[in-house]
Tab-separated table of C-alpha atoms in Angstrom:
chain	number	residue	atom	x	y	z
A	20	MET	CA	-75.490	-23.978	12.960
A	21	ASP	CA	-75.787	-22.818	9.397
A	22	SER	CA	-74.637	-19.472	8.004
A	23	ASP	CA	-78.153	-17.932	7.977
A	24	SER	CA	-78.713	-18.473	11.698
A	25	LEU	CA	-75.176	-17.259	12.399
A	26	GLN	CA	-75.900	-14.017	10.531
A	27	LEU	CA	-79.193	-13.633	12.420
A	28	TRP	CA	-77.437	-13.948	15.797
A	29	ASN	CA	-74.800	-11.491	14.598
A	30	VAL	CA	-77.510	-8.930	13.736
A	31	ILE	CA	-79.296	-9.503	17.072
A	32	GLY	CA	-76.012	-8.958	18.932
A	33	THR	CA	-75.369	-5.731	17.039
A	34	TRP	CA	-78.875	-4.474	17.819
A	35	LEU	CA	-78.553	-5.306	21.516
A	36	ALA	CA	-75.175	-3.553	21.701
A	37	SER	CA	-76.587	-0.426	20.042
A	38	ILE	CA	-79.613	-0.385	22.384
A	39	GLY	CA	-77.237	-0.665	25.363
A	40	THR	CA	-75.096	2.188	24.050
A	41	VAL	CA	-78.084	4.475	23.465
A	42	SER	CA	-79.516	3.735	26.921
A	43	ALA	CA	-76.119	4.448	28.541
A	44	VAL	CA	-75.909	7.811	26.755
A	45	VAL	CA	-79.485	8.736	27.733
A	46	THR	CA	-78.838	7.780	31.366
A	47	SER	CA	-75.604	9.783	31.551
A	48	LEU	CA	-77.282	12.858	30.017
A	49	TRP	CA	-80.195	12.544	32.459
A	50	LEU	CA	-77.812	12.298	35.437
A	51	ALA	CA	-75.732	15.247	34.226
A	52	ASN	CA	-78.837	17.403	33.748
A	53	ARG	CA	-80.262	16.411	37.138
A	54	GLN	CA	-77.048	17.135	39.029
A	55	GLY	CA	-77.074	20.890	38.359
A	56	ARG	CA	-80.652	21.424	39.534
A	57	ILE	CA	-81.973	22.279	42.973
A	58	HIS	CA	-84.328	19.772	44.615
A	59	LEU	CA	-86.648	21.082	47.309
A	60	GLY	CA	-89.297	19.419	49.433
A	61	ILE	CA	-92.024	21.967	50.216
A	62	VAL	CA	-95.049	21.801	52.530
A	63	ALA	CA	-97.583	24.556	53.287
A	64	GLY	CA	-100.236	23.820	55.880
A	65	HIS	CA	-102.209	24.805	58.964
A	66	ARG	CA	-100.475	24.100	62.290
A	67	GLN	CA	-101.156	24.898	65.914
A	68	LEU	CA	-98.356	26.181	68.114
A	69	VAL	CA	-98.357	24.996	71.719
A	70	THR	CA	-95.890	26.806	73.976
A	71	LYS	CA	-94.816	25.922	77.481
A	72	GLY	CA	-96.561	27.964	80.158
A	73	SER	CA	-99.200	29.357	77.814
A	74	LYS	CA	-102.863	28.408	78.007
A	75	THR	CA	-103.608	29.537	74.453
A	76	VAL	CA	-102.908	27.656	71.259
A	77	SER	CA	-101.855	29.773	68.280
A	78	ASP	CA	-103.066	28.939	64.768
A	79	LEU	CA	-100.570	29.597	62.004
A	80	CYS	CA	-99.594	28.798	58.462
A	81	MET	CA	-96.346	26.848	58.374
A	82	ILE	CA	-94.207	26.678	55.264
A	83	LYS	CA	-91.398	24.136	55.467
A	84	ILE	CA	-88.750	23.924	52.758
A	85	VAL	CA	-86.110	21.156	52.775
A	86	ASN	CA	-83.111	21.049	50.443
A	87	LYS	CA	-83.124	17.467	49.118
A	88	GLY	CA	-80.291	18.002	46.656
A	89	THR	CA	-76.531	18.322	46.932
A	90	ARG	CA	-76.435	21.891	45.664
A	91	PRO	CA	-77.012	24.808	48.091
A	92	ALA	CA	-80.353	26.542	47.545
A	93	LYS	CA	-80.973	30.212	48.279
A	94	ILE	CA	-84.663	30.968	48.773
A	95	THR	CA	-85.317	34.493	47.509
A	96	GLY	CA	-89.102	34.660	47.481
A	97	ILE	CA	-92.256	32.951	48.704
A	98	GLY	CA	-95.735	33.738	47.477
A	99	TRP	CA	-99.194	32.432	46.743
A	100	GLU	CA	-100.973	31.691	43.470
A	101	CYS	CA	-104.688	31.185	43.004
A	102	GLY	CA	-106.861	30.807	39.913
A	103	ARG	CA	-106.244	29.701	36.368
A	104	PHE	CA	-105.161	31.236	33.087
A	105	LYS	CA	-105.924	34.971	32.792
A	106	LYS	CA	-107.680	35.108	36.172
A	107	LYS	CA	-104.598	33.965	38.059
A	108	ILE	CA	-103.695	36.004	41.170
A	109	HIS	CA	-100.186	36.195	42.666
A	110	LEU	CA	-99.391	37.442	46.162
A	111	ILE	CA	-95.933	37.907	47.680
A	112	GLN	CA	-95.648	36.716	51.264
A	113	MET	CA	-93.684	38.809	53.766
A	114	PHE	CA	-92.279	37.397	57.000
A	115	GLY	CA	-91.526	39.315	60.163
A	116	THR	CA	-92.306	37.174	63.189
A	117	PRO	CA	-89.432	36.286	65.544
A	118	ASP	CA	-90.071	32.504	65.372
A	119	SER	CA	-89.904	32.400	61.581
A	120	ASP	CA	-86.916	32.166	59.275
A	121	HIS	CA	-86.366	35.188	57.058
A	122	ILE	CA	-85.873	35.635	53.342
A	123	PRO	CA	-83.366	35.320	51.761
A	124	LYS	CA	-82.553	31.949	53.331
A	125	THR	CA	-79.703	29.730	52.169
A	126	LEU	CA	-80.229	25.998	52.642
A	127	GLN	CA	-77.287	23.615	52.464
A	128	GLU	CA	-77.733	19.918	51.669
A	129	GLY	CA	-80.326	18.417	54.026
A	130	GLU	CA	-81.126	21.716	55.808
A	131	GLU	CA	-84.640	23.037	56.231
A	132	GLY	CA	-86.228	26.426	56.571
A	133	THR	CA	-89.437	26.982	58.498
A	134	PHE	CA	-91.505	30.065	57.746
A	135	LEU	CA	-94.390	30.828	60.107
A	136	ILE	CA	-97.323	33.142	59.449
A	137	PRO	CA	-99.637	33.713	62.439
A	138	PHE	CA	-103.327	33.729	61.546
A	139	HIS	CA	-103.975	36.514	64.038
A	140	LEU	CA	-101.556	39.336	64.859
A	141	GLU	CA	-102.027	41.740	67.702
A	142	ASN	CA	-102.236	45.477	66.952
A	143	THR	CA	-103.219	45.014	63.306
A	144	ASP	CA	-106.330	46.102	61.435
A	145	GLU	CA	-106.901	42.834	59.609
A	146	ASP	CA	-105.597	39.330	60.294
A	147	TRP	CA	-103.759	37.186	57.737
A	148	ILE	CA	-106.494	34.551	57.838
A	149	THR	CA	-109.094	37.076	56.642
A	150	SER	CA	-107.073	39.332	54.325
A	151	VAL	CA	-105.326	36.657	52.234
A	152	PRO	CA	-108.466	34.695	51.214
A	153	LYS	CA	-110.208	37.931	50.239
A	154	ALA	CA	-107.271	39.011	48.075
A	155	LEU	CA	-106.898	35.578	46.464
A	156	THR	CA	-110.559	35.157	45.566
A	157	GLN	CA	-111.192	38.720	44.477
A	158	HIS	CA	-110.729	37.965	40.755
A	159	SER	CA	-110.774	34.177	40.709
A	160	GLU	CA	-113.885	32.055	40.452
A	161	HIS	CA	-111.962	28.916	41.435
A	162	GLY	CA	-111.472	30.238	44.946
A	163	ILE	CA	-109.168	28.611	47.426
A	164	LYS	CA	-109.358	25.191	45.684
A	165	SER	CA	-106.554	26.134	43.295
A	166	LEU	CA	-104.253	27.615	45.985
A	167	LYS	CA	-100.548	26.957	45.415
A	168	LEU	CA	-97.404	28.040	47.214
A	169	CYS	CA	-94.668	29.454	44.963
A	170	VAL	CA	-91.011	29.360	46.021
A	171	SER	CA	-88.305	31.200	44.033
A	172	THR	CA	-84.567	30.587	44.194
A	173	SER	CA	-81.560	32.713	43.334
A	174	VAL	CA	-80.750	30.634	40.223
A	175	GLY	CA	-84.141	31.281	38.643
A	176	GLN	CA	-85.765	27.969	39.502
A	177	SER	CA	-89.325	28.188	40.777
A	178	PHE	CA	-91.303	25.556	42.624
A	179	LYS	CA	-95.085	25.352	42.968
A	180	VAL	CA	-96.884	23.026	45.364
A	181	LYS	CA	-100.518	22.712	46.365
A	182	ALA	CA	-101.388	23.889	49.850
A	183	GLU	CA	-102.503	21.198	52.289
A	184	LYS	CA	-106.212	20.505	52.598
A	185	GLY	CA	-106.319	21.736	56.219
A	186	LEU	CA	-104.992	25.165	55.255
A	187	LYS	CA	-107.425	25.436	52.347
A	188	ASN	CA	-110.299	24.520	54.670
A	189	ARG	CA	-109.319	27.188	57.229
A	190	LEU	CA	-109.016	29.837	54.510
A	191	SER	CA	-112.425	28.848	53.064
A	192	GLU	CA	-114.009	28.985	56.540
A	193	SER	CA	-112.675	32.503	57.121
A	194	LEU	CA	-114.134	33.610	53.766
A	195	GLN	CA	-117.577	32.349	54.699
A	196	ALA	CA	-117.514	33.922	58.160
């Protein structure tokens, strides 16, 4: 091996060591940044509730939130978003049924919260399934297609997920009826 090839291998070794160092620093910064954040799994969809001894099946909107991270998450608000840009509509969802969790809800690691919204409530003027689509599409030309669920936490993190296709279909059907 001559001195030129020895110098070349020396330079290659230095470059590989520096690439390894930079990638180790980037990885450690990424892990440190990720560790302080809340990680939630969120689903919003149409479900049917079957209860023992009842002949009726209740339609409802189910929102399930799972804490996938190691940090406790306190859910402080749930709402809906529809539309784009300046024509975006935001609605805050209230919960009050006995089967549903209530807000604020603290989720420890691996815990889940289930929030239920019945489509039809007794002794009310207008049902959720008819009032929400009307409010969401009032100023938005995109309609229910752009429907998203918004979840807020106590540390200022917000999460937005698209509603399931089944829920969007039910909301669209109630608009057309």
